[in-house]
XYZ file of C-alpha atoms in Angstrom:
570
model
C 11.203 95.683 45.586
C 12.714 96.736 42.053
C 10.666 96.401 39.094
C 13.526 93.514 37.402
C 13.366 91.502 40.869
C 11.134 88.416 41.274
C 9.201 87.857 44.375
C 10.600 85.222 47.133
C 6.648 83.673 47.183
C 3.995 83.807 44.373
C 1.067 85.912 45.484
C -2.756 83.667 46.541
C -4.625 83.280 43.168
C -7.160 85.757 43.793
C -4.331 88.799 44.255
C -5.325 90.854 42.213
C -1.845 92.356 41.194
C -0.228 88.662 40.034
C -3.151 86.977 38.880
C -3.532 88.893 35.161
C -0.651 90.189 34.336
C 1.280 87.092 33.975
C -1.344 85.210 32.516
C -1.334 87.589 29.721
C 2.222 87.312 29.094
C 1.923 83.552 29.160
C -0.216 83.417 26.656
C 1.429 85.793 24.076
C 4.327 83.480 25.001
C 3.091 80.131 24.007
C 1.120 81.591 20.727
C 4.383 82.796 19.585
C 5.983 79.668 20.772
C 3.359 77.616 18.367
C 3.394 80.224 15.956
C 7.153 79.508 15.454
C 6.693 75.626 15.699
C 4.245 75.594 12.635
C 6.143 77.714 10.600
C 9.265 75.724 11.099
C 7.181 72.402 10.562
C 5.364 74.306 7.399
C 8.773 75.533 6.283
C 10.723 72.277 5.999
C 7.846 70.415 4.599
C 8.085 73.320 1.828
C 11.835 73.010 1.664
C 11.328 69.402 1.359
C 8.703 69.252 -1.621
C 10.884 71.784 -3.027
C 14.062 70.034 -3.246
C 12.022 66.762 -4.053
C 10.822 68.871 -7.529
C 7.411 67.017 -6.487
C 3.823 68.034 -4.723
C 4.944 64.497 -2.788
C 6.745 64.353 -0.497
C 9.971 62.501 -0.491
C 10.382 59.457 2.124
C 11.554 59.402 5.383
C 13.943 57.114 6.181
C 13.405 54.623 8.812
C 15.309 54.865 12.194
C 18.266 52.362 12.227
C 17.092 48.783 13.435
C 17.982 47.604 16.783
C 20.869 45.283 16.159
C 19.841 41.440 17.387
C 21.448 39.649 19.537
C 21.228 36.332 17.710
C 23.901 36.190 14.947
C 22.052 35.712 11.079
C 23.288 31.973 9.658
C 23.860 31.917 6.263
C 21.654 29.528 4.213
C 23.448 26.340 3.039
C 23.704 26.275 -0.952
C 22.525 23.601 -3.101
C 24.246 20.187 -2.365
C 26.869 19.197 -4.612
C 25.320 15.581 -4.155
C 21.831 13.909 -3.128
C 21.411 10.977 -2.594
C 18.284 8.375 -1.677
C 18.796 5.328 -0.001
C 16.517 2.412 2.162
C 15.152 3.809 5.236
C 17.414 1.184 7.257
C 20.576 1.585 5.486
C 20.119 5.879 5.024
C 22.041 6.406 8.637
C 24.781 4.116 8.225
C 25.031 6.348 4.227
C 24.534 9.778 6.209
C 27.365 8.615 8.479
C 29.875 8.496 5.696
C 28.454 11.158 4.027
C 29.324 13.325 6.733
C 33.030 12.117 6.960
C 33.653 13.516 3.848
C 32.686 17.392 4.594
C 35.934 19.439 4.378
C 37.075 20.757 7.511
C 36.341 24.235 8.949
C 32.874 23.914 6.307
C 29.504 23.799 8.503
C 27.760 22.622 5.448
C 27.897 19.246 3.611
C 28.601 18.957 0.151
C 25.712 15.644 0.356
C 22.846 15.209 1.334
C 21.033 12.241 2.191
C 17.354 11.495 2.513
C 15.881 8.025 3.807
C 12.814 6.875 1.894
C 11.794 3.060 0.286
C 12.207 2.915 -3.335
C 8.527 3.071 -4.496
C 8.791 6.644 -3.284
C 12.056 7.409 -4.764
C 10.902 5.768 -8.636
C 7.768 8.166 -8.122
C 9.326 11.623 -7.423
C 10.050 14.133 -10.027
C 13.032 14.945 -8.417
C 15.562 12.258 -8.978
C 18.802 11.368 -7.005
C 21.818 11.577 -8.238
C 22.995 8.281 -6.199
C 20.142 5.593 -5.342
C 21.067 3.133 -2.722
C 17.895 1.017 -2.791
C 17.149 -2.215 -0.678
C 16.980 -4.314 -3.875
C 18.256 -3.946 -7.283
C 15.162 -5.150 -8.846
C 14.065 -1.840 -8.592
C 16.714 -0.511 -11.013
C 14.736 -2.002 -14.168
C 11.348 -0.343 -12.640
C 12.827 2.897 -12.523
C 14.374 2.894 -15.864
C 10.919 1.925 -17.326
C 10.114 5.445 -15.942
C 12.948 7.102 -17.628
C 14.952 7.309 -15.059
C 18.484 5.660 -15.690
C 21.245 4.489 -13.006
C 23.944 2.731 -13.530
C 25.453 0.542 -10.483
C 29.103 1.405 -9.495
C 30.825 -1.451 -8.156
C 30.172 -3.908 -6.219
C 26.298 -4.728 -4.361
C 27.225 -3.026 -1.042
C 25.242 -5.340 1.319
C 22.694 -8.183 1.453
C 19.660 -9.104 4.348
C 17.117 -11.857 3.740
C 13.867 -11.139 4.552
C 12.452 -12.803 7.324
C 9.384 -13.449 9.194
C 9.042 -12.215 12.435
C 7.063 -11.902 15.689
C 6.926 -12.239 19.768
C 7.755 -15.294 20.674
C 4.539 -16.888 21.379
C 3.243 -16.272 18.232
C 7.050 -17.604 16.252
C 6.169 -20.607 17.980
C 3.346 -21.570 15.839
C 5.179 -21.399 12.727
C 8.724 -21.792 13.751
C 9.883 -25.297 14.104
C 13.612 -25.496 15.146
C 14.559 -21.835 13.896
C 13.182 -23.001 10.437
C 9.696 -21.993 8.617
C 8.414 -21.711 5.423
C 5.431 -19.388 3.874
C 3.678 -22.393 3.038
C 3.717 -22.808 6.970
C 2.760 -19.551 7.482
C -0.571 -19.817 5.005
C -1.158 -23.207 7.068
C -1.440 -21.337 9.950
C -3.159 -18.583 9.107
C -5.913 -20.650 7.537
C -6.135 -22.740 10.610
C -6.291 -19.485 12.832
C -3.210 -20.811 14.890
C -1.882 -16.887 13.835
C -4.314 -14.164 14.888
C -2.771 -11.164 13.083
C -0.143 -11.066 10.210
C 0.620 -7.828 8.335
C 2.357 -6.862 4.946
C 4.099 -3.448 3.500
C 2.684 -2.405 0.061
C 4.721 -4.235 -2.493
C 4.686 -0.984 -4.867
C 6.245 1.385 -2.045
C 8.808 -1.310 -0.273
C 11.199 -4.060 -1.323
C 10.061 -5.536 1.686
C 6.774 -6.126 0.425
C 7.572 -6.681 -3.136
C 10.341 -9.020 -2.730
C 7.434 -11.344 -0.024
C 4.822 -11.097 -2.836
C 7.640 -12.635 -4.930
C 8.473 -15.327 -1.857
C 5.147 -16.337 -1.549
C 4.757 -17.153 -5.617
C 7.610 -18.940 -5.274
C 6.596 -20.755 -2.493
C 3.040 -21.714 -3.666
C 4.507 -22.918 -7.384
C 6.434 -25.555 -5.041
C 3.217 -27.348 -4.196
C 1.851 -27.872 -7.517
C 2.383 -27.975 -11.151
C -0.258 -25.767 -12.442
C 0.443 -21.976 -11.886
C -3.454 -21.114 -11.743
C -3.562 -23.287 -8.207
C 0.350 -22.002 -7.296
C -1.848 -17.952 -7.747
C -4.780 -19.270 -5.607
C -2.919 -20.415 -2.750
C -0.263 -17.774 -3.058
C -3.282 -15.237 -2.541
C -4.833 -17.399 0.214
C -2.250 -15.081 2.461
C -2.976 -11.943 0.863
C -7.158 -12.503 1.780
C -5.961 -13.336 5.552
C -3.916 -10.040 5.929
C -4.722 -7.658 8.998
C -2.522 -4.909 6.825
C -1.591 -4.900 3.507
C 0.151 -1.717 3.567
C 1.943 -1.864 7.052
C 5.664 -0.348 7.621
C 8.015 -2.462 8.865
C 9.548 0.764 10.580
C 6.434 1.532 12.119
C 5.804 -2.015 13.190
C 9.628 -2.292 14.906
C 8.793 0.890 16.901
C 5.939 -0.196 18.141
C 7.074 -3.432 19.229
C 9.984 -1.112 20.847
C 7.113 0.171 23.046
C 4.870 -2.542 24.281
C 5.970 -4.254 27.139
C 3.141 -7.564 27.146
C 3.947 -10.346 24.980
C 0.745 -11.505 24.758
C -0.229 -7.758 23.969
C 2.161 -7.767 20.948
C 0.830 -11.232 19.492
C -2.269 -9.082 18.745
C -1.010 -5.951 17.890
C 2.061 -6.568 15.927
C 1.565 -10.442 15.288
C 3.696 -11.941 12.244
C 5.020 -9.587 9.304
C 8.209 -9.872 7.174
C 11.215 -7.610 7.726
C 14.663 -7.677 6.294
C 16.990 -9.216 8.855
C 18.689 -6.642 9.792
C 16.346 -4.912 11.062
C 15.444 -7.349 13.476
C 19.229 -7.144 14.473
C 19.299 -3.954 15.175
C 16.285 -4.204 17.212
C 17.382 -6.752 19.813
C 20.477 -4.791 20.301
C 18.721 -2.791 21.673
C 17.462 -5.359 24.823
C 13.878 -4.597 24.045
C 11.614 -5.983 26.544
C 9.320 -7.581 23.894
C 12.185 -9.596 21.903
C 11.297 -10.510 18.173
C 11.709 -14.386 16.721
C 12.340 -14.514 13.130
C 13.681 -16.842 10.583
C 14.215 -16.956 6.804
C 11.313 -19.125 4.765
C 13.003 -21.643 3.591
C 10.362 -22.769 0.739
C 10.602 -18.643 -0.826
C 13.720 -17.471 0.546
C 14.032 -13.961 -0.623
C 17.339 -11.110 0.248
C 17.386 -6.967 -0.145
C 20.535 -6.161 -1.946
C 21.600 -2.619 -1.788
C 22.924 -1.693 -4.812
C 25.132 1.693 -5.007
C 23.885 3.375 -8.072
C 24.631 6.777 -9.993
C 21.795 8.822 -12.182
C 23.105 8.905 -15.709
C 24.589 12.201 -16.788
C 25.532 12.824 -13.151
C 29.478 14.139 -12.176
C 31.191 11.148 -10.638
C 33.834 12.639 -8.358
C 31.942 13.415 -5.673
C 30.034 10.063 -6.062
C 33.427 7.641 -6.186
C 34.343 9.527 -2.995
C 30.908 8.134 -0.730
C 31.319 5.092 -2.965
C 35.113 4.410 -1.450
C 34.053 5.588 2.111
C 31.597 3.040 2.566
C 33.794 0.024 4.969
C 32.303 -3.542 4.902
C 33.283 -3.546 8.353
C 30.774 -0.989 9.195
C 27.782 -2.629 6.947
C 28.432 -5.550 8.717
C 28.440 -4.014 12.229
C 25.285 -2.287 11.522
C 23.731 -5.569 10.713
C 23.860 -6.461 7.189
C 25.504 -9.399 5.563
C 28.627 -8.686 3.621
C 27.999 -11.538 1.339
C 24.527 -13.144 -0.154
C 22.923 -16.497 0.824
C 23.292 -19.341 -1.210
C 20.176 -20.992 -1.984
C 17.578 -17.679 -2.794
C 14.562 -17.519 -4.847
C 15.608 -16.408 -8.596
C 14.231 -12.812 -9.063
C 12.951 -11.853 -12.590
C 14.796 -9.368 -14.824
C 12.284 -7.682 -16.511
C 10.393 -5.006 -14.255
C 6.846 -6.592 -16.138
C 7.486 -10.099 -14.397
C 8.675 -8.316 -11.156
C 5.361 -6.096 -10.894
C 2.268 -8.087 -11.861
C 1.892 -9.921 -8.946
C 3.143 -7.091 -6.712
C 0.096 -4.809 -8.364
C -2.604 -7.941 -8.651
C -1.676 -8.176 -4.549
C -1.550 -4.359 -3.732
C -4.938 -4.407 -6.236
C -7.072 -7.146 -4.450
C -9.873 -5.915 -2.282
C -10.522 -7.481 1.355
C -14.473 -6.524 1.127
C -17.191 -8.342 3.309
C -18.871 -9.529 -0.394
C -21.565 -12.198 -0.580
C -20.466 -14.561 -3.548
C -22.653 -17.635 -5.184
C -20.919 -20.340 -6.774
C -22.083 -21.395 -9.641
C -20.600 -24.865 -10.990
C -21.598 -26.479 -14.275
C -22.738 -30.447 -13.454
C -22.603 -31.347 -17.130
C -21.347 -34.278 -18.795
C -18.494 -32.654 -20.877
C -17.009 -32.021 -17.508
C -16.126 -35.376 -17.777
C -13.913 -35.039 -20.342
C -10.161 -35.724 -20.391
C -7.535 -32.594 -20.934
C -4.571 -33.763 -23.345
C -3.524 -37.718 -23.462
C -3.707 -37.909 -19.862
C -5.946 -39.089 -17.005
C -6.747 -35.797 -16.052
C -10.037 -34.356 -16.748
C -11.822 -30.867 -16.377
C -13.364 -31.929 -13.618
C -10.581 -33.056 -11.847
C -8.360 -29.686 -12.792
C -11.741 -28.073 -11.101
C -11.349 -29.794 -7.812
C -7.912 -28.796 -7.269
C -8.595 -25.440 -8.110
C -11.438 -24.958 -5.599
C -10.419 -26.805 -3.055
C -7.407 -24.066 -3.237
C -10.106 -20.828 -3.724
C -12.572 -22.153 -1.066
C -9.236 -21.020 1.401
C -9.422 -17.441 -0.341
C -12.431 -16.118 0.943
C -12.213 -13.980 3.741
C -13.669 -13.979 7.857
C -16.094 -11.789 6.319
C -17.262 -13.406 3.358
C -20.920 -15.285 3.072
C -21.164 -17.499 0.574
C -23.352 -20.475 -1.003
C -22.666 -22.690 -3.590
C -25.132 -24.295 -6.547
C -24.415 -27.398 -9.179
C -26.350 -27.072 -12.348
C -27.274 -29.484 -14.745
C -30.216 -31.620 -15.600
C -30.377 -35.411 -16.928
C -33.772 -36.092 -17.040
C -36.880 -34.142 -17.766
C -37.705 -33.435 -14.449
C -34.740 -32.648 -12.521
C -34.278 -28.927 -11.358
C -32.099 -26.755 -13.603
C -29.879 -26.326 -10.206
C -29.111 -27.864 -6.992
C -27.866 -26.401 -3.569
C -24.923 -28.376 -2.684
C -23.880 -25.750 -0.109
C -26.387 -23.322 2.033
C -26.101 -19.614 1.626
C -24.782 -18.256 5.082
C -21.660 -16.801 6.710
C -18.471 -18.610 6.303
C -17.384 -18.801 9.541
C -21.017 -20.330 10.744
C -21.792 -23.702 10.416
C -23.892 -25.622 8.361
C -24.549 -29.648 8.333
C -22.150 -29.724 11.677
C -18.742 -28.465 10.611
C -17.795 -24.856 9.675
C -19.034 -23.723 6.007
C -15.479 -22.995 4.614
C -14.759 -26.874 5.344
C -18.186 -27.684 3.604
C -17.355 -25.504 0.832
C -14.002 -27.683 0.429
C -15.580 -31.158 0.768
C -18.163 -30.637 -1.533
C -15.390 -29.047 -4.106
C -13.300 -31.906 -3.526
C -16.124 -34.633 -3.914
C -17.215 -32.590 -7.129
C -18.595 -35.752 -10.151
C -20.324 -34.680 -12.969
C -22.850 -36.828 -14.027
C -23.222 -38.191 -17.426
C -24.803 -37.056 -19.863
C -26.333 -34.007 -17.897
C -27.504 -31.254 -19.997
C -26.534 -27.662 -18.997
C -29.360 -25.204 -18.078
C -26.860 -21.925 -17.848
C -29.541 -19.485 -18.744
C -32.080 -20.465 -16.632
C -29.334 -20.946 -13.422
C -27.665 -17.804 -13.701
C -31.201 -16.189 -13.804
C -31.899 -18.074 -10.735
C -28.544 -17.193 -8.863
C -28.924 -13.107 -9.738
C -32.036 -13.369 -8.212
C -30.937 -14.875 -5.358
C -28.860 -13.264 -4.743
C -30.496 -9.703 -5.124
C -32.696 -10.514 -2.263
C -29.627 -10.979 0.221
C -28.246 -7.836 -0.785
C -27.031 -5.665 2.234
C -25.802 -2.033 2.239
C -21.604 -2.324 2.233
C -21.867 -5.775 1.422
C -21.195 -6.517 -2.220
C -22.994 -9.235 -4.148
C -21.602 -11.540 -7.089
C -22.521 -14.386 -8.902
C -19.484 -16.328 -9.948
C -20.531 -18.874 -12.823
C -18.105 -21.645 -14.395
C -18.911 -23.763 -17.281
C -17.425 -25.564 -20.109
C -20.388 -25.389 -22.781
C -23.484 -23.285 -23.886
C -27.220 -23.354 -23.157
C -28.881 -26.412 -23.883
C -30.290 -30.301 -23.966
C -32.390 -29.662 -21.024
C -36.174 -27.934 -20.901
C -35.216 -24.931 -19.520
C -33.358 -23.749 -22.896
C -34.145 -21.000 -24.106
C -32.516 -18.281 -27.129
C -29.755 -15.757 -25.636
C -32.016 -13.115 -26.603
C -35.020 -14.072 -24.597
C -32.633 -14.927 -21.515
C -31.031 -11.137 -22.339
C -34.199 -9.574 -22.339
C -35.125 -11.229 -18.371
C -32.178 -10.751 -17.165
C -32.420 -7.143 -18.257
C -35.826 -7.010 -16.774
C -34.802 -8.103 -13.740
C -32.416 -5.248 -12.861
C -32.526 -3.184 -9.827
C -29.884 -0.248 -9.787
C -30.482 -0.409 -5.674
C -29.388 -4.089 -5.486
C -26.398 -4.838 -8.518
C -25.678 -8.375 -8.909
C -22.586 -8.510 -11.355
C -21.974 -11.978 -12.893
C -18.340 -13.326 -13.257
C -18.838 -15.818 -15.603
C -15.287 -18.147 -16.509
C -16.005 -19.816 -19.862
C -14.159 -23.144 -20.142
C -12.856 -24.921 -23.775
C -13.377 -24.313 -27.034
C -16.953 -25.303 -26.597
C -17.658 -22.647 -24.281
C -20.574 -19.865 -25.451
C -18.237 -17.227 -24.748
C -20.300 -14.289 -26.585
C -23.146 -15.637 -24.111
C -20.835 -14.670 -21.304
C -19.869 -11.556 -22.042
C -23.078 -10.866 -22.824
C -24.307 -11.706 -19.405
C -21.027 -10.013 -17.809
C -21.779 -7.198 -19.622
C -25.503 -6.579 -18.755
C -24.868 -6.769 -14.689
C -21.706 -5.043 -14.841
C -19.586 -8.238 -14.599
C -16.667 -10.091 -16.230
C -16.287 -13.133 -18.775
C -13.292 -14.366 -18.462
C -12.043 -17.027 -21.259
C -9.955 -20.122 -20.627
C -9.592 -21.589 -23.939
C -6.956 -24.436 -22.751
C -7.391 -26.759 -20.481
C -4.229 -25.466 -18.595
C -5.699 -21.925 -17.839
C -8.830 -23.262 -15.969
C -6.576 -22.929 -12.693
C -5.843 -19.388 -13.627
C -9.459 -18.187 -14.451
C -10.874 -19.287 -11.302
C -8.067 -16.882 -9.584
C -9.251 -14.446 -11.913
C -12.700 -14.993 -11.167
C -12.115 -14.609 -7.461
C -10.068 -11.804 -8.352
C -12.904 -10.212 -9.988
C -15.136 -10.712 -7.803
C -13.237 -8.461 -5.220
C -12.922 -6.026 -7.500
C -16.509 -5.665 -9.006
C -19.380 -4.188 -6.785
């Protein structure tokens, strides 16, 4: 074999003649082989810092990305338009919102978001077109600083109406007609077992009810303090106070047992159409509803452009908005005669909404405290009313706003002779749903309201009851369970033996405090001859409230303050 031919078979490892040799050569081969590598690697690294003009070297550039198979979308710009409207009337706006996006474009030019008009007069961001469920809420907003003006004509109208399975219509439905008043009737009677509200600050629903109810109540009686009382008799008997009538139609959408639904969903306004809606939809749990007739109330849905805003755009959804559609969707096309006159200023609109939204459903213990003096006697104007009397109508109307949860007592004070008692128990401390004497203590409360006589020439030991009452009351006191001691009396201290200086009854009172166990005092001070500085002075030291009703007219209206206050105060 020639010296340049390679063998047909490599030599066994241990022959001697193949096993060096070519190891040798392999390995002068591979150190020149790395030899070569580094220098290359060293040499373009040096090129490289070279022709960067740095000691760093320059970057590397990625290797291209692998190209994706889903296509990239383009973001949609900024809307030419926004626009807010009512949560039930938002798809029927998005619908002809969409109609008007040019051909061939994949974007809109509007958008439309679906929210109730509390949330839309609270945002930062502002609309430029507002399509709320009522145009009461116009004024609200513009107190805000933010300014609409309405073009054309109110799009649609729906009355609000009360609604709930069929079982529980019946019991205040009478031949497709009801009233609120009914409604209170039957709440207070616990025919109804559940009715629910929205927040009157977030939803017209809500406010525009508040505003039925008023109404409503002012029907029954002359004096706007009783018309508050009984108006807020519904607001103490709420399940909800904050419920949302979307919410509410969904989940009658799912429940399939009536009786089920009387106790879950039970009664709660809702503008009409969206009860329509909801039995077009064959539900299996159908919805009764009618319009109160006593506080009948509609949404309006006003179309309405920010000030300073482009109106092209604007006119264009304003034009493309068809009756015929509104009124397919459910709505009325025209109002109903005969509604409950809405205020005009924003002020008038919200008080009532806020003192509703504001009143506390707490499981409080309260004792009455009812001046038995003489001067009650006396008449108010040239009539044949007297305080007393105003006071019995006023009761009888707050003894229906205490709550399931409330326990209560109630106390006359006053002293004729020299030894009567500076107080007198008319009505035992306890639960008001218990009994006491043989009928329920809510009814007891009310009869011995309504059977309320002064007696003549009675004294009035104030001092000396309240001090009494707080400490009466501090001994019931329960963790979560908020005591008050609501006093009401048309004079100061005095003509009896427990008199005694404002300073002395100051400095017990004072004494008597137990940070653990507050007893706040709401003390109503009645007339001109009422010892109002006493009050507040008493209202003061417990954490309380005097509340002044220096004409015979406001008595009615204190004692819904009182109550008020006394929901409030803990």
């Amino acid at each position: 074999m020639s010296d340049n031919e390679w063998p047909r078979q490599l030599p066994a490892p241990d022959h001697g003649d193949w096993t060096e040799a070519p190891q040798s050569r392999g390995r002068v081969l591979l150190a020149a082989v790395l030899v070569i590598t580094v220098l290359l690697v060293a040499g373009g690294v040096a090129w490289r810092l070279m022709s960067n003009g740095t000691s760093t070297p320059a970057a590397q550039a990625s290797a291209a990305p692998v190209p994706s198979s889903t296509p990239t979308v383009t973001p949609c710009p900024d809307p030419e338009l926004t626009v807010a409207a009512a949560p039930e009337i938002a798809p029927l706006i998005s619908k002809f919102a969409a109609d008007l996006k040019p051909a061939g474009q994949r974007c809109s030019p509007i958008v439309v978001r679906a929210e109730e008009p509390g949330v839309t007069v609270a945002a930062d961001d502002q609309p430029d077109v507002w399509v709320p469920s009522s145009s009461v809420w116009l004024p609200i907003a513009a107190d805000r600083k933010h300014v609409f003006q309405t073009s054309g004509a109110t799009l649609a109208w729906s009355p609000i109406v009360l609604a709930a399975p069929p079982a529980v219509a019946a019991q205040y439905i009478k031949d497709g007609k009801t009233a609120w008043t009914t409604l209170i009737k039957a709440v207070t009677t616990e025919q109804v077992p559940v009715v629910t509200m929205p927040d009157p600050l977030l939803t017209t629903t809500g406010l525009l009810s508040v505003h039925g109810v008023h109404a409503a109540a002012a029907l029954t009686t002359k004096d706007p303090g009783i018309a508050q009382l009984r108006a807020l008799t519904l607001r103490s008997r709420l399940t909800r106070a904050d419920a949302d009538p979307a919410a509410l139609i969904t989940q009658m959408s799912r429940l399939t047992d009536p009786g089920a639904a009387a106790f879950d969903v039970g009664v709660f306004p809702v503008v009409e159409q969206q009860v329509t809606a909801y039995q077009k939809a064959v539900p299996k749990v159908p919805l009764a509803a009618a319009v109160p007739v006593d506080g009948l109330v509609q949404a309006d849905y006003p179309y309405a452009v920010r000030k300073g805003v482009k109106t092209r755009l604007a006119e264009q959804l304003r034009a493309a908005i068809s009756k015929p559609d509104l009124a397919a969707a459910g709505f009325r096309t025209e109002p109903t005669a005969g509604g409950a006159r809405l205020p005009e200023s924003a002020k008038a609109m919200l008080t009532p909404a806020q003192q509703w939204a504001g009143f506390q459903t707490v499981a409080f213990q309260v004792l009455l405290l009812i001046d038995e003096s003489g001067s009650m006697n006396e008449r108010i104007g040239a009539g044949t009313e007297t305080k007393a009397s105003l006071l019995r109508e006023s009761g009888a109307s707050a003894a229906e706003l205490f709550n399931e949860e409330t326990t209560i007592g109630m106390w006359y004070f006053g002293a004729a002779g020299a030894a009567d008692p500076a107080h007198t128990e008319v009505v035992p401390f306890g639960p008001i749903t218990a009994g006491t004497g043989g009928k329920p203590r809510r009814q007891a409360l009310a009869e011995q309201i309504t059977a309320y006589r002064p007696r003549a020439n009675a004294g009035t030991p104030l001092y000396q009851s309240v001090l009494d009452g707080v400490d009466a009351m501090r001994k019931q006191a329960q963790a979560g369970r908020p005591s008050v001691v609501v006093v009401l009396t048309d004079g100061a201290d005095g003509g009896t033996r427990f008199a005694m200086s404002n300073q002395e009854f100051l400095k017990r009172l004072n004494a008597g405090r137990d940070p653990a166990r507050p007893v706040p005092v709401i003390a109503v001070g009645y007339g001109p001859d009422a010892n109002l500085k006493a009050l507040q002075d008493m209202a003061k030291a417990t954490g309380g409230q005097a509340i002044a009703a220096r004409d015979p007219a406001d008595l009615a209206s204190a004692m819904a303050k009182a109550f008020l206050a006394a929901r409030t105060t803990s």
